[in-house]
mmCIF file of C-alpha atoms in Angstrom:
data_model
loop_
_atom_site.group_PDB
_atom_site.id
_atom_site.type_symbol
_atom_site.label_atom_id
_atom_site.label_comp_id
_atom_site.label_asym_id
_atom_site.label_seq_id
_atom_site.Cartn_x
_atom_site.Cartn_y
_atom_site.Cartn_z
ATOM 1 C CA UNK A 256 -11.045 0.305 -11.466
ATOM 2 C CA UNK A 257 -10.053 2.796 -9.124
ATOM 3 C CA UNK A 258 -8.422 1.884 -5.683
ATOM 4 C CA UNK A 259 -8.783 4.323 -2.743
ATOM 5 C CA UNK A 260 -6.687 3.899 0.666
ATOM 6 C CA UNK A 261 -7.192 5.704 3.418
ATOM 7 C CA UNK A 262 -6.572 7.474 5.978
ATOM 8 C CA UNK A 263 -2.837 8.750 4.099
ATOM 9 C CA UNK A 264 -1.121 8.884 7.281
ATOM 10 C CA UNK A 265 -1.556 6.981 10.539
ATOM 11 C CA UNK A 266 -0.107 7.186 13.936
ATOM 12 C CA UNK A 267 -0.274 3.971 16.075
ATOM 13 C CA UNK A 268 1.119 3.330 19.468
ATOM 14 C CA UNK A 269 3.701 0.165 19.728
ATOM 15 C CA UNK A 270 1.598 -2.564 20.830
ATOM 16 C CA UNK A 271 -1.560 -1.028 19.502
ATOM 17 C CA UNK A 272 -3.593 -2.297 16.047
ATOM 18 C CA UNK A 273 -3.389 -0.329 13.004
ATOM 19 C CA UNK A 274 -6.258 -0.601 10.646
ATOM 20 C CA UNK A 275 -6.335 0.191 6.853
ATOM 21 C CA UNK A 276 -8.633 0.738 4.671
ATOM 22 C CA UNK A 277 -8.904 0.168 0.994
ATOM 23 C CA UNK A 278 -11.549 0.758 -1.208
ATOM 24 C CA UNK A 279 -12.265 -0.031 -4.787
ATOM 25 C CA UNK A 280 -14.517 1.568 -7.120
ATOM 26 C CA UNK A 281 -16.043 -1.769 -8.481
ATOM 27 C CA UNK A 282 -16.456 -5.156 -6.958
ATOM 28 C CA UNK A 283 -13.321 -7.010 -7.409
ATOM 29 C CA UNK A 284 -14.268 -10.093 -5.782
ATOM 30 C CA UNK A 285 -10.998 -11.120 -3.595
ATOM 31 C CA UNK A 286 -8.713 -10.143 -6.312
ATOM 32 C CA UNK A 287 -6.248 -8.089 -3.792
ATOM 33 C CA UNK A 288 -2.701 -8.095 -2.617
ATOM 34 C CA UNK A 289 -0.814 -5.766 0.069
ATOM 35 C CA UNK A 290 2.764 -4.835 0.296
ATOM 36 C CA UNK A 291 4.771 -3.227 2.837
ATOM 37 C CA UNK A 292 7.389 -0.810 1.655
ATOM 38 C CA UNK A 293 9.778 -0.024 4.781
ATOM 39 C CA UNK A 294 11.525 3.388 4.432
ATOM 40 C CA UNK A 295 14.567 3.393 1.754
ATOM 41 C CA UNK A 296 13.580 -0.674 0.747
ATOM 42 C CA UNK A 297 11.469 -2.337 -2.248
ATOM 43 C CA UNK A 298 8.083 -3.499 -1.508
ATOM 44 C CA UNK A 299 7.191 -6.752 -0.031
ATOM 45 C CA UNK A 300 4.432 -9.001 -0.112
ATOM 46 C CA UNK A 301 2.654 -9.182 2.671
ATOM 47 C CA UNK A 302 -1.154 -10.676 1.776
ATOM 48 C CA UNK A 303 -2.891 -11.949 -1.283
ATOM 49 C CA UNK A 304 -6.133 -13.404 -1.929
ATOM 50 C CA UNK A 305 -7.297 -10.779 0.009
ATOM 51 C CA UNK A 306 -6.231 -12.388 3.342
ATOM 52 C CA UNK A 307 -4.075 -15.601 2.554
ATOM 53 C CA UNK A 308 -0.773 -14.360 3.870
ATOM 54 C CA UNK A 309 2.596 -14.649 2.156
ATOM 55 C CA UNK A 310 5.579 -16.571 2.922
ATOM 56 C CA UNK A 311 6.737 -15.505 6.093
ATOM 57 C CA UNK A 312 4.878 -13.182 7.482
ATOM 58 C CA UNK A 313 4.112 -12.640 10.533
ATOM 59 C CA UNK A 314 0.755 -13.635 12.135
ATOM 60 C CA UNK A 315 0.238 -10.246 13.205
ATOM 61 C CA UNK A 316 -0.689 -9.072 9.962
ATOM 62 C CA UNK A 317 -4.013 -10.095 8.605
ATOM 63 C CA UNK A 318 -6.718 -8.861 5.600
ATOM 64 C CA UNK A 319 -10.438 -9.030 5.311
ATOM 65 C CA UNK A 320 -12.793 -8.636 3.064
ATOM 66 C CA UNK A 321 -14.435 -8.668 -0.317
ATOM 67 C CA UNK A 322 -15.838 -6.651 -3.575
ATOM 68 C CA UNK A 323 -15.145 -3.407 -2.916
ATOM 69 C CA UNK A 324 -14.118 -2.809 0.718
ATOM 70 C CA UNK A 325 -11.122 -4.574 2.537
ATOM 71 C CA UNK A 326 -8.685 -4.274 5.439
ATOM 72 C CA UNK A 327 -5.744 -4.775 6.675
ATOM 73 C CA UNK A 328 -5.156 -4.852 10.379
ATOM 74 C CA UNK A 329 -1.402 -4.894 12.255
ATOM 75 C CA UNK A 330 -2.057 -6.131 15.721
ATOM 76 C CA UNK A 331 0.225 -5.726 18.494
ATOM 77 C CA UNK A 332 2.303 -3.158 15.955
ATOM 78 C CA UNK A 333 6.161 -3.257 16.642
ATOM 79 C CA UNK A 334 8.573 -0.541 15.272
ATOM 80 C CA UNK A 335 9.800 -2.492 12.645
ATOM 81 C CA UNK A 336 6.576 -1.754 11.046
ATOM 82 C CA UNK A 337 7.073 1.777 10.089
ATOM 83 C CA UNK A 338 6.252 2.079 6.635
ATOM 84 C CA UNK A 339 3.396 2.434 3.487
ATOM 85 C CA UNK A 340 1.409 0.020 2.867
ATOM 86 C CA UNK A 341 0.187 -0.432 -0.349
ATOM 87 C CA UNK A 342 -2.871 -2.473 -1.899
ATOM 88 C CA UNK A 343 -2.627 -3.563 -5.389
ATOM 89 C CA UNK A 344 -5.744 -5.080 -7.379
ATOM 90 C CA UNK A 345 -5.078 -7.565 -10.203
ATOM 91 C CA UNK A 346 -7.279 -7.940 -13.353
ATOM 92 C CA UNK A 347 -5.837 -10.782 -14.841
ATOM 93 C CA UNK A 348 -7.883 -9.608 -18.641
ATOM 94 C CA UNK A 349 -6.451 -7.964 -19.591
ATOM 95 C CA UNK A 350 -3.975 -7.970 -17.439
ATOM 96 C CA UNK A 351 -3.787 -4.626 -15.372
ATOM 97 C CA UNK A 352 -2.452 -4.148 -11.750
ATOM 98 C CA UNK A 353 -3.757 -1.392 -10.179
ATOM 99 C CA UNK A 354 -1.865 -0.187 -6.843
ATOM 100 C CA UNK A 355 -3.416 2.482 -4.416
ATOM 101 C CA UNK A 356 -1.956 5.388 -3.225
ATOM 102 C CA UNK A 357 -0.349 4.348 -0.188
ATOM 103 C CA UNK A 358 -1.614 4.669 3.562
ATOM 104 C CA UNK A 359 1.925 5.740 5.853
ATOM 105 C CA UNK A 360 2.335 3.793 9.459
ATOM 106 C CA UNK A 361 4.404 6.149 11.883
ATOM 107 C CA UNK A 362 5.373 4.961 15.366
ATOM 108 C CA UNK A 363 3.783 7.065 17.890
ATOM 109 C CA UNK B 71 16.979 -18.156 -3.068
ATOM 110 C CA UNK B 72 15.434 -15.928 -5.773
ATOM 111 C CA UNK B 73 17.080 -12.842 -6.215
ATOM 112 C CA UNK B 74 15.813 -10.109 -9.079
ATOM 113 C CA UNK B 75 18.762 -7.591 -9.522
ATOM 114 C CA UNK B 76 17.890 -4.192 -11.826
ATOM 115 C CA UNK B 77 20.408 -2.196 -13.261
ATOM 116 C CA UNK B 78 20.790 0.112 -16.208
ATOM 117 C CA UNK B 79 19.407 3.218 -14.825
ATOM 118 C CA UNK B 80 21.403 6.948 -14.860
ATOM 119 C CA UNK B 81 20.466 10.421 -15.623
ATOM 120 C CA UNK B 82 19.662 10.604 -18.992
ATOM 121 C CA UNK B 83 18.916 13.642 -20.919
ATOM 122 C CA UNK B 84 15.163 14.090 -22.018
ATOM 123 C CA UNK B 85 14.410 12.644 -25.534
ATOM 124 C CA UNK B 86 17.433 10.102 -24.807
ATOM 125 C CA UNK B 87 16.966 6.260 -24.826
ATOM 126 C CA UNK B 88 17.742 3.758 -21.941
ATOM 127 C CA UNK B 89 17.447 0.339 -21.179
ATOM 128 C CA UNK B 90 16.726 -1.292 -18.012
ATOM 129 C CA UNK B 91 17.519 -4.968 -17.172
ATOM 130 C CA UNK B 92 16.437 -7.174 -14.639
ATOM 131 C CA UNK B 93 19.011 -10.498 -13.901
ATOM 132 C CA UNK B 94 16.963 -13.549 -11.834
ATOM 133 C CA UNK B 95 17.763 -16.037 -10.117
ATOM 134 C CA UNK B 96 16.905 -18.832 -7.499
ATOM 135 C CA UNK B 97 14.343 -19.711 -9.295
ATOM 136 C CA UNK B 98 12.882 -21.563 -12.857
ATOM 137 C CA UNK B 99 12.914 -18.064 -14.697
ATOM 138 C CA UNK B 100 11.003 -19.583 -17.913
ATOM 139 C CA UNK B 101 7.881 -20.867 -15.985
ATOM 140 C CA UNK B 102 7.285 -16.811 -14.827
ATOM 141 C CA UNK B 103 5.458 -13.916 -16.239
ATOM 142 C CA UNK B 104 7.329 -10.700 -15.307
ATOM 143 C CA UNK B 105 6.881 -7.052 -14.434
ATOM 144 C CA UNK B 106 7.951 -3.981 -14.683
ATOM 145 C CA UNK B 107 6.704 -1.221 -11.694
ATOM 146 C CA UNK B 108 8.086 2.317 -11.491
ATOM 147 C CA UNK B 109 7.776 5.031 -8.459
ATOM 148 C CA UNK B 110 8.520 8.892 -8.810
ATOM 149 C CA UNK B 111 9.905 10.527 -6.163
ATOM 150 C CA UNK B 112 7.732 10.886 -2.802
ATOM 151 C CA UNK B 113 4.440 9.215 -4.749
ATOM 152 C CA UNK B 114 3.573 5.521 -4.795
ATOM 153 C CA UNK B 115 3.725 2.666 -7.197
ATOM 154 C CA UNK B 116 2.897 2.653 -10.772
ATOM 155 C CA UNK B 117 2.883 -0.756 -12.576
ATOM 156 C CA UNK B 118 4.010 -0.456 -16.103
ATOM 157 C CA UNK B 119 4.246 -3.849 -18.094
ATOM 158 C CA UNK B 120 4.583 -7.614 -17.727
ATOM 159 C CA UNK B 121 5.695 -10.201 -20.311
ATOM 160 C CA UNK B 122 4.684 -14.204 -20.623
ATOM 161 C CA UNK B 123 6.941 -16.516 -19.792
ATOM 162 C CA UNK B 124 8.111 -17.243 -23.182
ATOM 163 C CA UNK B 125 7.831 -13.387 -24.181
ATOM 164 C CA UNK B 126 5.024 -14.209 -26.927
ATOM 165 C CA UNK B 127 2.368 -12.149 -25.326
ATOM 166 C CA UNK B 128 3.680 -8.303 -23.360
ATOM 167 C CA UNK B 129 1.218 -5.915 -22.029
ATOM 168 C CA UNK B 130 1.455 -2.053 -20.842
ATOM 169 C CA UNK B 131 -0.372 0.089 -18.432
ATOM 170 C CA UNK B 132 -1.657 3.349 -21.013
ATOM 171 C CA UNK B 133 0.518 5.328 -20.266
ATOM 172 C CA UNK B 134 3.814 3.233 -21.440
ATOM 173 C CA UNK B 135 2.162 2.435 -24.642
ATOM 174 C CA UNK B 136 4.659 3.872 -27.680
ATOM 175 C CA UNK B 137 7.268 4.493 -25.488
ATOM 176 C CA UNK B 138 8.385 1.685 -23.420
ATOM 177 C CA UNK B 139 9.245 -2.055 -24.672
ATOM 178 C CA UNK B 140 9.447 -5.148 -22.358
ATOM 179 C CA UNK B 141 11.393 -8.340 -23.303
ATOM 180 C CA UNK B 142 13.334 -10.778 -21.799
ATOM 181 C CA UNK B 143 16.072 -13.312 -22.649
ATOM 182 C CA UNK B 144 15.301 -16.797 -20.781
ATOM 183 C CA UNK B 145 18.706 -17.749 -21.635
ATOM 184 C CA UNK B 146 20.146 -15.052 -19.782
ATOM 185 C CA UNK B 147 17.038 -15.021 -17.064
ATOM 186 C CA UNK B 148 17.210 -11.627 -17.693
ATOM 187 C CA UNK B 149 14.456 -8.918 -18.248
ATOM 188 C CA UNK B 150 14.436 -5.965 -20.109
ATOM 189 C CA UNK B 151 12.481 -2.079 -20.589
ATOM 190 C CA UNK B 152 13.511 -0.027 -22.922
ATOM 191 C CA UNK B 153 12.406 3.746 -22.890
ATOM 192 C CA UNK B 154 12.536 5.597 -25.568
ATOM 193 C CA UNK B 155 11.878 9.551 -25.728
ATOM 194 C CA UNK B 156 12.530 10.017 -22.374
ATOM 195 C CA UNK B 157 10.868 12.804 -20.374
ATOM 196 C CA UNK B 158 10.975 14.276 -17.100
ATOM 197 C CA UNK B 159 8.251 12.316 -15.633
ATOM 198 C CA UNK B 160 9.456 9.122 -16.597
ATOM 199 C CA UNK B 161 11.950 9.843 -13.610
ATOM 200 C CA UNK B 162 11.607 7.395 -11.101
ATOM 201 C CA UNK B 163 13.077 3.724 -9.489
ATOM 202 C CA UNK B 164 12.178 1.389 -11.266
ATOM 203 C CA UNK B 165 11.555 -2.427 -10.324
ATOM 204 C CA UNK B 166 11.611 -5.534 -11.537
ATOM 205 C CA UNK B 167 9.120 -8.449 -10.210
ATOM 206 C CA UNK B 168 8.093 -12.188 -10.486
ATOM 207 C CA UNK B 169 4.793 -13.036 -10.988
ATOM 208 C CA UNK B 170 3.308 -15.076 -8.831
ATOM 209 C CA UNK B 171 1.164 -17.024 -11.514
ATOM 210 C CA UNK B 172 -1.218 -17.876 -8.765
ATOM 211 C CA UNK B 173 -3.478 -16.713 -11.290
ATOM 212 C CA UNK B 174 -1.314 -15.397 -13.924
ATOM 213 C CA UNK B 175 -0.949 -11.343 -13.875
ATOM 214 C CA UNK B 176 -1.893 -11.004 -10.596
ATOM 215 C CA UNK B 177 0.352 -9.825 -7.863
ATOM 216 C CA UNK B 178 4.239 -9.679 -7.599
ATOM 217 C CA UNK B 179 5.695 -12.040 -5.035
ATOM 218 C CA UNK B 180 9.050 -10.900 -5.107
ATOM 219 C CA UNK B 181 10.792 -7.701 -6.172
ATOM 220 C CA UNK B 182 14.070 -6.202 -7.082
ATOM 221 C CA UNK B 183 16.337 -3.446 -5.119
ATOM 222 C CA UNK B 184 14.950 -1.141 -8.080
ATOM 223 C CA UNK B 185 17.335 1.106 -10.523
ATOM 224 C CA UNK B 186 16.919 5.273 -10.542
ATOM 225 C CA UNK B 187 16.036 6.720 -13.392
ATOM 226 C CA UNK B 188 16.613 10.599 -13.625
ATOM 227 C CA UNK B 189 15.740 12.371 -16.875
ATOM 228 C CA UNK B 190 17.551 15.943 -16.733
ATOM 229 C CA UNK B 191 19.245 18.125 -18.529
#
Protein backbone atom coordinates (compact mmCIF):
# COMPACT_ATOMS: atom_id res chain seq x y z
CA UNK A 1 0.00 0.00 0.00
CA UNK A 2 1.17 3.14 -1.20
CA UNK A 3 0.55 6.48 0.75
CA UNK A 4 0.45 9.78 -1.20
CA UNK A 5 0.45 13.36 0.64
CA UNK A 6 -0.02 16.27 -0.90
CA UNK A 7 0.40 19.30 -1.75
CA UNK A 8 4.60 18.96 -0.60
CA UNK A 9 4.71 22.38 0.55
CA UNK A 10 2.08 24.71 2.01
CA UNK A 11 1.94 28.28 2.96
CA UNK A 12 -0.76 29.27 5.54
CA UNK A 13 -1.40 32.58 7.13
CA UNK A 14 -1.30 32.60 11.22
CA UNK A 15 -4.77 32.25 12.17
CA UNK A 16 -5.77 30.62 8.93
CA UNK A 17 -6.62 26.53 8.46
CA UNK A 18 -4.21 24.36 6.83
CA UNK A 19 -5.57 21.34 5.13
CA UNK A 20 -3.72 18.06 4.20
CA UNK A 21 -4.28 15.59 2.22
CA UNK A 22 -3.35 11.98 2.26
CA UNK A 23 -4.14 9.41 0.03
CA UNK A 24 -3.70 5.70 -0.03
CA UNK A 25 -3.60 3.41 -2.82
CA UNK A 26 -6.01 0.78 -1.21
CA UNK A 27 -8.75 1.09 1.31
CA UNK A 28 -7.24 0.99 4.66
CA UNK A 29 -10.26 1.34 6.62
CA UNK A 30 -9.23 3.94 9.58
CA UNK A 31 -5.94 2.35 10.02
CA UNK A 32 -3.98 5.92 10.07
CA UNK A 33 -1.80 7.97 12.32
CA UNK A 34 -0.19 11.62 11.82
CA UNK A 35 2.89 13.07 13.28
CA UNK A 36 4.26 16.41 13.41
CA UNK A 37 7.98 16.73 13.02
CA UNK A 38 8.96 20.48 14.07
CA UNK A 39 12.25 21.62 12.42
CA UNK A 40 15.56 19.99 14.09
CA UNK A 41 13.02 17.62 16.63
CA UNK A 42 11.71 13.82 16.45
CA UNK A 43 8.28 13.24 15.35
CA UNK A 44 5.27 13.42 17.47
CA UNK A 45 2.03 11.94 17.56
CA UNK A 46 -0.48 13.96 16.80
CA UNK A 47 -3.77 11.67 15.60
CA UNK A 48 -4.56 8.02 15.34
CA UNK A 49 -7.50 6.13 14.46
CA UNK A 50 -7.70 8.35 11.81
CA UNK A 51 -9.09 11.24 13.96
CA UNK A 52 -8.92 10.17 17.75
CA UNK A 53 -6.30 12.63 18.88
CA UNK A 54 -3.28 11.89 21.05
CA UNK A 55 -2.40 12.85 24.44
CA UNK A 56 -2.20 16.39 24.52
CA UNK A 57 -2.87 17.83 21.64
CA UNK A 58 -4.34 20.58 20.95
CA UNK A 59 -8.00 20.85 19.80
CA UNK A 60 -6.97 22.67 16.88
CA UNK A 61 -5.75 19.78 15.17
CA UNK A 62 -8.25 17.33 13.86
CA UNK A 63 -8.42 14.20 11.03
CA UNK A 64 -11.16 12.87 8.87
CA UNK A 65 -11.82 10.28 6.97
CA UNK A 66 -11.74 6.72 5.77
CA UNK A 67 -10.42 3.93 3.10
CA UNK A 68 -8.40 5.66 1.00
CA UNK A 69 -8.74 9.45 1.41
CA UNK A 70 -8.17 11.42 4.75
CA UNK A 71 -7.33 14.84 6.20
CA UNK A 72 -5.90 16.63 8.47
CA UNK A 73 -6.95 20.16 9.14
CA UNK A 74 -4.91 22.90 11.59
CA UNK A 75 -7.43 25.54 12.40
CA UNK A 76 -6.59 28.82 13.66
CA UNK A 77 -2.66 27.80 12.73
CA UNK A 78 -0.11 29.45 15.21
CA UNK A 79 3.69 29.63 14.45
CA UNK A 80 4.57 26.99 16.56
CA UNK A 81 3.20 24.86 13.90
CA UNK A 82 5.85 25.14 11.36
CA UNK A 83 6.76 21.83 10.38
CA UNK A 84 6.05 18.27 8.15
CA UNK A 85 3.51 16.46 8.80
CA UNK A 86 3.61 13.04 8.19
CA UNK A 87 0.84 10.20 7.83
CA UNK A 88 1.79 6.75 8.60
CA UNK A 89 -0.57 3.64 7.76
CA UNK A 90 -0.32 0.51 9.94
CA UNK A 91 -0.93 -3.09 8.68
CA UNK A 92 -0.82 -4.89 11.70
CA UNK A 93 -0.22 -8.59 9.27
CA UNK A 94 2.11 -8.60 8.78
CA UNK A 95 3.11 -5.95 10.44
CA UNK A 96 4.25 -3.04 8.06
CA UNK A 97 4.09 0.79 8.74
CA UNK A 98 4.00 2.67 5.87
CA UNK A 99 4.76 6.60 6.30
CA UNK A 100 4.10 9.17 3.42
CA UNK A 101 6.30 11.50 2.09
CA UNK A 102 5.74 14.43 4.10
CA UNK A 103 3.51 17.62 3.33
CA UNK A 104 5.83 20.99 4.80
CA UNK A 105 3.67 23.85 6.83
CA UNK A 106 5.54 27.32 6.40
CA UNK A 107 4.25 30.44 8.16
CA UNK A 108 3.22 32.93 5.70
CA UNK B 1 7.56 9.99 32.24
CA UNK B 2 8.68 7.73 29.36
CA UNK B 3 11.75 8.67 27.90
CA UNK B 4 13.40 6.48 24.78
CA UNK B 5 17.14 7.60 24.56
CA UNK B 6 19.23 6.23 21.19
CA UNK B 7 22.75 6.18 21.05
CA UNK B 8 25.43 4.24 19.27
CA UNK B 9 25.55 6.03 16.06
CA UNK B 10 29.07 7.62 14.34
CA UNK B 11 30.55 7.67 10.97
CA UNK B 12 31.37 4.41 10.11
CA UNK B 13 33.21 3.32 7.13
CA UNK B 14 31.09 1.42 4.41
CA UNK B 15 31.12 -2.43 4.85
CA UNK B 16 31.71 -1.68 8.75
CA UNK B 17 29.29 -2.93 11.50
CA UNK B 18 27.38 -0.79 14.14
CA UNK B 19 25.01 -1.16 16.71
CA UNK B 20 22.35 1.08 17.77
CA UNK B 21 20.62 1.00 21.21
CA UNK B 22 17.63 2.40 22.47
CA UNK B 23 17.46 2.81 26.71
CA UNK B 24 13.47 3.27 28.01
CA UNK B 25 12.05 4.35 30.57
CA UNK B 26 8.87 5.71 32.43
CA UNK B 27 7.19 3.11 31.44
CA UNK B 28 6.49 -1.09 31.77
CA UNK B 29 9.13 -1.76 28.90
CA UNK B 30 8.14 -5.67 28.72
CA UNK B 31 4.37 -5.12 27.96
CA UNK B 32 5.67 -3.05 24.47
CA UNK B 33 6.43 -4.00 20.97
CA UNK B 34 9.21 -1.71 19.64
CA UNK B 35 10.51 0.02 16.55
CA UNK B 36 13.07 0.97 14.76
CA UNK B 37 12.47 4.17 12.02
CA UNK B 38 15.33 5.76 10.09
CA UNK B 39 15.39 9.24 7.96
CA UNK B 40 18.17 10.24 5.35
CA UNK B 41 19.05 13.51 5.08
CA UNK B 42 16.32 16.11 3.70
CA UNK B 43 13.72 12.95 2.87
CA UNK B 44 11.09 11.60 5.26
CA UNK B 45 10.60 8.62 7.44
CA UNK B 46 11.37 5.11 6.71
CA UNK B 47 10.22 2.46 9.27
CA UNK B 48 12.60 -0.38 9.48
CA UNK B 49 11.71 -3.13 12.17
CA UNK B 50 9.78 -3.79 15.37
CA UNK B 51 10.22 -6.60 17.91
CA UNK B 52 7.42 -8.32 20.43
CA UNK B 53 7.52 -7.61 23.69
CA UNK B 54 9.32 -10.62 24.75
CA UNK B 55 11.59 -10.50 21.47
CA UNK B 56 10.13 -14.02 20.22
CA UNK B 57 8.64 -12.67 17.08
CA UNK B 58 10.94 -9.40 14.98
CA UNK B 59 9.88 -8.16 11.68
CA UNK B 60 11.69 -5.89 8.86
CA UNK B 61 10.54 -3.56 6.22
CA UNK B 62 12.36 -5.33 2.68
CA UNK B 63 14.76 -3.49 2.50
CA UNK B 64 16.54 -4.27 6.09
CA UNK B 65 16.13 -7.89 5.49
CA UNK B 66 19.95 -9.59 5.68
CA UNK B 67 21.37 -6.69 6.93
CA UNK B 68 19.87 -5.29 9.96
CA UNK B 69 18.98 -7.29 13.36
CA UNK B 70 16.55 -6.00 16.08
CA UNK B 71 16.63 -7.27 19.72
CA UNK B 72 16.17 -6.06 22.93
CA UNK B 73 17.16 -6.83 26.54
CA UNK B 74 13.97 -6.33 28.95
CA UNK B 75 16.32 -6.46 31.72
CA UNK B 76 18.13 -3.59 30.60
CA UNK B 77 14.77 -1.93 28.86
CA UNK B 78 16.99 -1.48 26.24
CA UNK B 79 16.62 -1.96 22.39
CA UNK B 80 18.94 -2.82 19.92
CA UNK B 81 19.78 -2.67 15.63
CA UNK B 82 22.57 -3.94 14.48
CA UNK B 83 23.78 -3.12 10.83
CA UNK B 84 25.92 -5.01 9.27
CA UNK B 85 27.64 -4.19 5.73
CA UNK B 86 27.07 -0.80 5.99
CA UNK B 87 26.56 1.39 2.91
CA UNK B 88 26.16 4.85 2.04
CA UNK B 89 22.49 4.89 2.02
CA UNK B 90 22.04 3.41 5.21
CA UNK B 91 23.11 7.04 6.37
CA UNK B 92 20.55 8.54 8.26
CA UNK B 93 19.03 9.36 12.16
CA UNK B 94 17.79 6.81 13.33
CA UNK B 95 14.89 6.40 16.03
CA UNK B 96 13.72 4.41 18.43
CA UNK B 97 9.77 4.11 19.30
CA UNK B 98 7.08 2.49 21.61
CA UNK B 99 4.36 0.89 20.23
CA UNK B 100 1.31 1.88 21.08
CA UNK B 101 -0.29 -1.73 21.13
CA UNK B 102 -3.60 -0.10 20.53
CA UNK B 103 -3.66 -2.70 18.06
CA UNK B 104 -0.31 -4.15 18.17
CA UNK B 105 2.14 -2.83 15.19
CA UNK B 106 0.34 0.02 14.57
CA UNK B 107 1.58 3.48 15.20
CA UNK B 108 4.45 4.82 17.47
CA UNK B 109 3.25 6.89 20.40
CA UNK B 110 6.39 8.06 21.54
CA UNK B 111 9.84 8.48 20.01
CA UNK B 112 13.44 8.97 20.76
CA UNK B 113 15.86 12.19 20.10
CA UNK B 114 17.23 9.76 17.24
CA UNK B 115 21.18 8.81 16.76
CA UNK B 116 23.14 9.88 13.21
CA UNK B 117 24.38 7.45 11.34
CA UNK B 118 27.00 8.51 8.61
CA UNK B 119 28.58 5.80 6.46
CA UNK B 120 31.81 7.45 4.76
CA UNK B 121 34.95 6.90 3.95
Amino acid sequence: ILMTQSPATLSVSPGERATLSCRASQSISSDLAWYQQRPGQSPRLLLYGASTRATGIPARFSGSGSGTEFTLTISGLQSEDLAVYYCQHYNNWPPVLTFGGGTKVEIK
Amino acid sequence: QVQLVESGGGVVQPGRSLRLSCAASGFTFNDYAMHWVRQAPGKGLEWVAVIFFDGSKKYYTDSAKGRFTISRDNSKSTVYLQINSLRAEDTAVYYCGRDSGQPLYSYLDFWGQGTQVTVSS
